[in-house]
């Protein structure tokens, strides 16, 4: 799924706009500061986000909160009202051990240096 999203050539790519990407980064940082999760790695791509976290609360609740916070600011910047910013679904994956976590973190950190389009 991740590789498919990383090669998508159609659809909204709002996070190419640095203001919107910054809003998403601020939402991620705020969640970390509020101790909603331990953050290990993240990257904001033009059309999606990768985060590697350990949440102490429900993933559904956490993702909903993160999406809501970032969507409010993104839609304000886009001057949109009542338009969903994020798709309703998301892809999550349980990290089973440290080796797998390190591999996923390396994948996330390598994303920005690969051509996305």
CSV table of N, CA and C in Angstrom, one decimal:
chain,number,residue,atom,x,y,z
A,1,UNK,N,0.8,-1.2,0.0
A,1,UNK,CA,0.0,0.0,0.0
A,1,UNK,C,0.9,1.3,0.0
A,2,UNK,N,1.9,1.3,0.8
A,2,UNK,CA,2.8,2.5,0.9
A,2,UNK,C,3.4,2.8,-0.4
A,3,UNK,N,3.9,1.8,-1.1
A,3,UNK,CA,4.6,2.0,-2.4
A,3,UNK,C,3.6,2.5,-3.4
A,4,UNK,N,2.4,2.0,-3.4
A,4,UNK,CA,1.3,2.5,-4.3
A,4,UNK,C,1.1,4.0,-4.1
A,5,UNK,N,0.9,4.4,-2.8
A,5,UNK,CA,0.6,5.8,-2.5
A,5,UNK,C,1.8,6.6,-2.9
A,6,UNK,N,3.0,6.1,-2.7
A,6,UNK,CA,4.2,6.9,-3.1
A,6,UNK,C,4.4,7.1,-4.6
A,7,UNK,N,3.7,6.3,-5.4
A,7,UNK,CA,3.8,6.5,-6.8
A,7,UNK,C,2.6,7.1,-7.5
A,8,UNK,N,1.6,7.4,-6.7
A,8,UNK,CA,0.3,7.9,-7.2
A,8,UNK,C,0.6,9.2,-8.1
A,9,UNK,N,0.0,9.2,-9.2
A,9,UNK,CA,0.2,10.4,-10.1
A,9,UNK,C,-1.1,11.2,-10.3
A,10,UNK,N,-2.2,10.8,-9.7
A,10,UNK,CA,-3.5,11.5,-9.8
A,10,UNK,C,-4.0,11.8,-8.4
A,11,UNK,N,-5.0,12.7,-8.4
A,11,UNK,CA,-5.6,13.0,-7.1
A,11,UNK,C,-5.0,14.3,-6.5
A,12,UNK,N,-5.6,14.7,-5.4
A,12,UNK,CA,-5.1,15.9,-4.8
A,12,UNK,C,-3.7,15.7,-4.2
A,13,UNK,N,-2.9,16.7,-4.3
A,13,UNK,CA,-1.6,16.7,-3.8
A,13,UNK,C,-1.4,18.1,-3.0
A,14,UNK,N,-2.3,18.3,-2.1
A,14,UNK,CA,-2.3,19.6,-1.4
A,14,UNK,C,-1.1,19.9,-0.6
A,15,UNK,N,-0.4,18.8,-0.2
A,15,UNK,CA,0.7,19.1,0.7
A,15,UNK,C,2.0,19.5,-0.1
A,16,UNK,N,1.8,19.6,-1.4
A,16,UNK,CA,2.9,20.3,-2.1
A,16,UNK,C,3.0,21.7,-1.7
A,17,UNK,N,1.9,22.3,-1.3
A,17,UNK,CA,1.9,23.7,-0.8
A,17,UNK,C,2.6,23.6,0.6
A,18,UNK,N,3.7,24.3,0.7
A,18,UNK,CA,4.4,24.3,2.0
A,18,UNK,C,3.6,24.7,3.2
A,19,UNK,N,2.7,25.6,3.0
A,19,UNK,CA,1.8,26.0,4.2
A,19,UNK,C,1.0,24.9,4.7
A,20,UNK,N,0.5,24.1,3.8
A,20,UNK,CA,-0.4,23.0,4.2
A,20,UNK,C,0.5,21.9,4.8
A,21,UNK,N,1.6,21.6,4.2
A,21,UNK,CA,2.6,20.6,4.7
A,21,UNK,C,3.0,21.0,6.1
A,22,UNK,N,3.3,22.3,6.3
A,22,UNK,CA,3.6,22.8,7.7
A,22,UNK,C,2.5,22.6,8.7
A,23,UNK,N,1.3,22.8,8.2
A,23,UNK,CA,0.1,22.6,9.1
A,23,UNK,C,0.1,21.1,9.6
A,24,UNK,N,0.3,20.2,8.7
A,24,UNK,CA,0.3,18.8,9.0
A,24,UNK,C,1.5,18.5,10.0
A,25,UNK,N,2.6,19.0,9.7
A,25,UNK,CA,3.8,18.8,10.6
A,25,UNK,C,3.5,19.4,12.0
A,26,UNK,N,2.8,20.5,12.1
A,26,UNK,CA,2.5,21.1,13.4
A,26,UNK,C,1.5,20.2,14.1
A,27,UNK,N,0.5,19.6,13.4
A,27,UNK,CA,-0.4,18.7,14.0
A,27,UNK,C,0.3,17.5,14.6
A,28,UNK,N,1.2,16.9,13.8
A,28,UNK,CA,2.0,15.8,14.3
A,28,UNK,C,2.8,16.1,15.5
A,29,UNK,N,3.5,17.3,15.5
A,29,UNK,CA,4.3,17.7,16.6
A,29,UNK,C,3.4,18.0,17.8
A,30,UNK,N,2.2,18.6,17.6
A,30,UNK,CA,1.3,18.8,18.8
A,30,UNK,C,0.9,17.5,19.4
A,31,UNK,N,0.6,16.5,18.6
A,31,UNK,CA,0.2,15.2,19.2
A,31,UNK,C,1.3,14.6,20.0
A,32,UNK,N,2.6,14.8,19.6
A,32,UNK,CA,3.7,14.3,20.3
A,32,UNK,C,3.9,15.1,21.6
A,33,UNK,N,3.8,16.4,21.6
A,33,UNK,CA,3.9,17.3,22.7
A,33,UNK,C,2.8,17.0,23.8
A,34,UNK,N,1.6,16.6,23.3
A,34,UNK,CA,0.5,16.3,24.2
A,34,UNK,C,0.6,14.8,24.7
A,35,UNK,N,1.7,14.2,24.3
A,35,UNK,CA,1.9,12.8,24.7
A,35,UNK,C,0.8,11.8,24.2
A,36,UNK,N,0.2,12.1,23.0
A,36,UNK,CA,-0.8,11.2,22.4
A,36,UNK,C,-0.1,10.0,21.8
A,37,UNK,N,1.2,10.1,21.6
A,37,UNK,CA,2.0,9.0,21.1
A,37,UNK,C,3.5,9.3,21.2
A,38,UNK,N,4.3,8.2,21.1
A,38,UNK,CA,5.7,8.4,20.9
A,38,UNK,C,6.0,8.4,19.4
A,39,UNK,N,6.7,9.4,18.9
A,39,UNK,CA,6.9,9.6,17.5
A,39,UNK,C,8.3,9.1,17.2
A,40,UNK,N,8.5,8.2,16.2
A,40,UNK,CA,9.8,7.7,15.8
A,40,UNK,C,10.2,8.3,14.5
A,41,UNK,N,9.3,8.4,13.5
A,41,UNK,CA,9.7,8.9,12.2
A,41,UNK,C,8.4,9.4,11.5
A,42,UNK,N,8.5,10.3,10.7
A,42,UNK,CA,7.4,10.8,9.8
A,42,UNK,C,7.9,11.4,8.6
A,43,UNK,N,7.0,11.5,7.6
A,43,UNK,CA,7.3,12.2,6.4
A,43,UNK,C,6.0,12.7,5.8
A,44,UNK,N,5.9,13.9,5.3
A,44,UNK,CA,4.7,14.4,4.7
A,44,UNK,C,5.0,14.4,3.2
A,45,UNK,N,4.2,13.6,2.5
A,45,UNK,CA,4.4,13.5,1.0
A,45,UNK,C,3.3,14.4,0.4
A,46,UNK,N,3.4,14.6,-0.9
A,46,UNK,CA,2.4,15.5,-1.6
A,46,UNK,C,0.9,15.1,-1.4
A,47,UNK,N,0.7,13.8,-1.3
A,47,UNK,CA,-0.7,13.3,-1.2
A,47,UNK,C,-1.0,12.4,0.0
A,48,UNK,N,-0.1,12.2,0.9
A,48,UNK,CA,-0.3,11.4,2.1
A,48,UNK,C,0.9,11.6,3.1
A,49,UNK,N,0.7,10.9,4.2
A,49,UNK,CA,1.7,11.1,5.3
A,49,UNK,C,2.0,9.7,5.8
A,50,UNK,N,3.3,9.5,6.2
A,50,UNK,CA,3.7,8.3,6.9
A,50,UNK,C,4.1,8.7,8.3
A,51,UNK,N,3.7,8.0,9.3
A,51,UNK,CA,4.1,8.2,10.7
A,51,UNK,C,4.4,6.9,11.3
A,52,UNK,N,5.4,6.8,12.1
A,52,UNK,CA,5.8,5.6,12.9
A,52,UNK,C,5.6,6.1,14.3
A,53,UNK,N,4.6,5.5,15.0
A,53,UNK,CA,4.3,6.0,16.4
A,53,UNK,C,4.0,4.8,17.2
A,54,UNK,N,4.0,5.0,18.5
A,54,UNK,CA,3.5,4.1,19.5
A,54,UNK,C,2.4,4.9,20.3
A,55,UNK,N,1.1,4.5,20.0
A,55,UNK,CA,0.1,5.3,20.7
A,55,UNK,C,-0.4,4.6,22.0
A,56,UNK,N,-0.6,5.4,23.1
A,56,UNK,CA,-1.1,4.8,24.3
A,56,UNK,C,-2.7,4.8,24.3
A,57,UNK,N,-3.3,5.4,23.3
A,57,UNK,CA,-4.7,5.5,23.1
A,57,UNK,C,-5.1,4.7,21.9
A,58,UNK,N,-6.4,4.6,21.7
A,58,UNK,CA,-6.9,3.9,20.5
A,58,UNK,C,-6.4,4.5,19.2
A,59,UNK,N,-6.0,3.7,18.3
A,59,UNK,CA,-5.5,4.2,17.0
A,59,UNK,C,-6.6,5.0,16.2
A,60,UNK,N,-7.8,4.4,16.3
A,60,UNK,CA,-8.9,5.1,15.6
A,60,UNK,C,-9.1,6.5,16.2
A,61,UNK,N,-9.1,6.6,17.5
A,61,UNK,CA,-9.2,7.9,18.2
A,61,UNK,C,-8.1,8.8,17.8
A,62,UNK,N,-6.9,8.3,17.8
A,62,UNK,CA,-5.7,9.1,17.6
A,62,UNK,C,-5.7,9.6,16.1
A,63,UNK,N,-5.9,8.8,15.2
A,63,UNK,CA,-5.9,9.2,13.7
A,63,UNK,C,-7.0,10.2,13.5
A,64,UNK,N,-8.2,9.9,14.1
A,64,UNK,CA,-9.3,10.9,13.9
A,64,UNK,C,-8.9,12.3,14.4
A,65,UNK,N,-8.3,12.3,15.6
A,65,UNK,CA,-7.9,13.6,16.2
A,65,UNK,C,-6.8,14.3,15.3
A,66,UNK,N,-5.8,13.5,14.9
A,66,UNK,CA,-4.7,14.0,14.0
A,66,UNK,C,-5.3,14.6,12.7
A,67,UNK,N,-6.2,13.8,12.1
A,67,UNK,CA,-6.8,14.2,10.8
A,67,UNK,C,-7.6,15.5,11.0
A,68,UNK,N,-8.4,15.5,12.1
A,68,UNK,CA,-9.3,16.7,12.3
A,68,UNK,C,-8.5,17.9,12.5
A,69,UNK,N,-7.4,17.9,13.3
A,69,UNK,CA,-6.6,19.0,13.6
A,69,UNK,C,-5.9,19.6,12.3
A,70,UNK,N,-5.4,18.7,11.5
A,70,UNK,CA,-4.7,19.1,10.3
A,70,UNK,C,-5.6,19.5,9.3
A,71,UNK,N,-6.8,18.9,9.2
A,71,UNK,CA,-7.8,19.2,8.1
A,71,UNK,C,-8.4,20.6,8.3
A,72,UNK,N,-8.6,21.0,9.6
A,72,UNK,CA,-9.2,22.3,9.9
A,72,UNK,C,-8.2,23.4,9.3
A,73,UNK,N,-7.0,23.3,9.6
A,73,UNK,CA,-6.0,24.3,9.2
A,73,UNK,C,-5.8,24.2,7.6
A,74,UNK,N,-5.7,23.0,7.1
A,74,UNK,CA,-5.5,22.9,5.6
A,74,UNK,C,-6.7,23.5,4.9
A,75,UNK,N,-7.9,23.2,5.3
A,75,UNK,CA,-9.1,23.7,4.6
A,75,UNK,C,-9.2,25.2,4.8
A,76,UNK,N,-8.7,25.7,5.9
A,76,UNK,CA,-8.7,27.2,6.1
A,76,UNK,C,-7.8,27.8,5.1
A,77,UNK,N,-6.6,27.2,4.9
A,77,UNK,CA,-5.6,27.7,4.0
A,77,UNK,C,-6.1,27.6,2.5
A,78,UNK,N,-6.8,26.5,2.3
A,78,UNK,CA,-7.4,26.3,0.9
A,78,UNK,C,-8.7,27.1,0.7
A,79,UNK,N,-9.1,27.7,1.7
A,79,UNK,CA,-10.4,28.5,1.7
A,79,UNK,C,-11.6,27.6,1.3
A,80,UNK,N,-11.6,26.4,1.9
A,80,UNK,CA,-12.7,25.5,1.7
A,80,UNK,C,-13.5,25.3,3.0
A,81,UNK,N,-14.8,25.1,2.8
A,81,UNK,CA,-15.7,24.8,3.9
A,81,UNK,C,-16.5,23.6,3.6
A,82,UNK,N,-16.5,22.7,4.5
A,82,UNK,CA,-17.4,21.5,4.4
A,82,UNK,C,-16.8,20.5,3.4
A,83,UNK,N,-15.6,20.6,3.0
A,83,UNK,CA,-15.0,19.6,2.1
A,83,UNK,C,-14.0,18.8,2.8
A,84,UNK,N,-14.1,17.4,2.8
A,84,UNK,CA,-13.2,16.6,3.5
A,84,UNK,C,-11.7,16.8,2.9
A,85,UNK,N,-10.8,16.9,3.8
A,85,UNK,CA,-9.4,17.0,3.4
A,85,UNK,C,-8.8,15.7,3.2
A,86,UNK,N,-9.0,14.8,4.2
A,86,UNK,CA,-8.4,13.5,4.2
A,86,UNK,C,-9.5,12.5,3.7
A,87,UNK,N,-9.0,11.4,3.1
A,87,UNK,CA,-9.9,10.3,2.9
A,87,UNK,C,-10.3,9.6,4.2
A,88,UNK,N,-11.5,9.0,4.3
A,88,UNK,CA,-11.9,8.5,5.6
A,88,UNK,C,-11.1,7.3,6.1
A,89,UNK,N,-10.6,6.6,5.2
A,89,UNK,CA,-9.8,5.4,5.6
A,89,UNK,C,-8.3,5.7,5.8
A,90,UNK,N,-7.6,4.8,6.5
A,90,UNK,CA,-6.2,5.0,6.6
A,90,UNK,C,-5.6,3.6,6.7
A,91,UNK,N,-4.3,3.5,6.5
A,91,UNK,CA,-3.6,2.2,6.5
A,91,UNK,C,-2.7,2.2,7.7
A,92,UNK,N,-2.9,1.2,8.6
A,92,UNK,CA,-2.0,1.0,9.7
A,92,UNK,C,-1.4,-0.4,9.7
A,93,UNK,N,-0.4,-0.5,10.5
A,93,UNK,CA,0.4,-1.7,10.5
A,93,UNK,C,1.0,-1.9,11.9
A,94,UNK,N,0.9,-3.0,12.5
A,94,UNK,CA,1.6,-3.3,13.7
A,94,UNK,C,3.0,-3.6,13.5
A,95,UNK,N,3.9,-3.0,14.2
A,95,UNK,CA,5.3,-3.3,14.2
A,95,UNK,C,5.6,-4.4,15.2
A,96,UNK,N,6.2,-5.5,14.7
A,96,UNK,CA,6.3,-6.6,15.6
A,96,UNK,C,7.6,-6.7,16.4
A,97,UNK,N,8.6,-6.1,15.9
A,97,UNK,CA,9.9,-6.1,16.7
A,97,UNK,C,10.7,-4.9,16.3
A,98,UNK,N,11.8,-4.7,17.0
A,98,UNK,CA,12.7,-3.6,16.7
A,98,UNK,C,13.3,-3.6,15.3
A,99,UNK,N,13.7,-4.8,14.8
A,99,UNK,CA,14.2,-4.9,13.4
A,99,UNK,C,13.2,-4.4,12.4
A,100,UNK,N,12.0,-4.8,12.5
A,100,UNK,CA,10.9,-4.3,11.6
A,100,UNK,C,10.7,-2.8,11.8
A,101,UNK,N,10.7,-2.3,13.0
A,101,UNK,CA,10.6,-0.9,13.3
A,101,UNK,C,11.7,-0.1,12.6
A,102,UNK,N,12.9,-0.6,12.7
A,102,UNK,CA,14.0,0.1,12.1
A,102,UNK,C,13.9,0.1,10.6
A,103,UNK,N,13.4,-1.0,10.0
A,103,UNK,CA,13.2,-1.1,8.5
A,103,UNK,C,12.1,-0.1,8.1
A,104,UNK,N,11.1,0.0,8.9
A,104,UNK,CA,10.0,1.0,8.5
A,104,UNK,C,10.5,2.4,8.7
A,105,UNK,N,11.2,2.7,9.7
A,105,UNK,CA,11.7,4.0,9.9
A,105,UNK,C,12.6,4.4,8.8
A,106,UNK,N,13.5,3.5,8.3
A,106,UNK,CA,14.4,3.8,7.2
A,106,UNK,C,13.6,4.0,5.9
A,107,UNK,N,12.5,3.3,5.7
A,107,UNK,CA,11.7,3.5,4.6
A,107,UNK,C,11.0,4.9,4.6
A,108,UNK,N,10.5,5.3,5.8
A,108,UNK,CA,9.9,6.6,5.9
A,108,UNK,C,10.9,7.7,5.7
A,109,UNK,N,12.1,7.6,6.3
A,109,UNK,CA,13.1,8.6,6.1
A,109,UNK,C,13.6,8.7,4.7
A,110,UNK,N,13.6,7.6,4.0
A,110,UNK,CA,14.1,7.7,2.6
A,110,UNK,C,13.0,8.2,1.6
A,111,UNK,N,11.8,8.3,2.0
A,111,UNK,CA,10.7,8.8,1.1
A,111,UNK,C,11.0,10.2,0.5
A,112,UNK,N,11.4,11.1,1.3
A,112,UNK,CA,11.6,12.5,0.7
A,112,UNK,C,12.7,12.6,-0.4
A,113,UNK,N,13.6,11.7,-0.4
A,113,UNK,CA,14.7,11.8,-1.3
A,113,UNK,C,14.4,11.0,-2.6
A,114,UNK,N,13.3,10.2,-2.6
A,114,UNK,CA,13.0,9.5,-3.9
A,114,UNK,C,12.0,10.4,-4.7
A,115,UNK,N,12.2,10.4,-6.0
A,115,UNK,CA,11.2,11.2,-6.8
A,115,UNK,C,9.8,10.7,-6.6
A,116,UNK,N,8.9,11.5,-6.2
A,116,UNK,CA,7.5,11.1,-6.0
A,116,UNK,C,6.7,11.1,-7.3
A,117,UNK,N,7.1,11.8,-8.3
A,117,UNK,CA,6.3,12.0,-9.5
A,117,UNK,C,7.1,11.7,-10.7
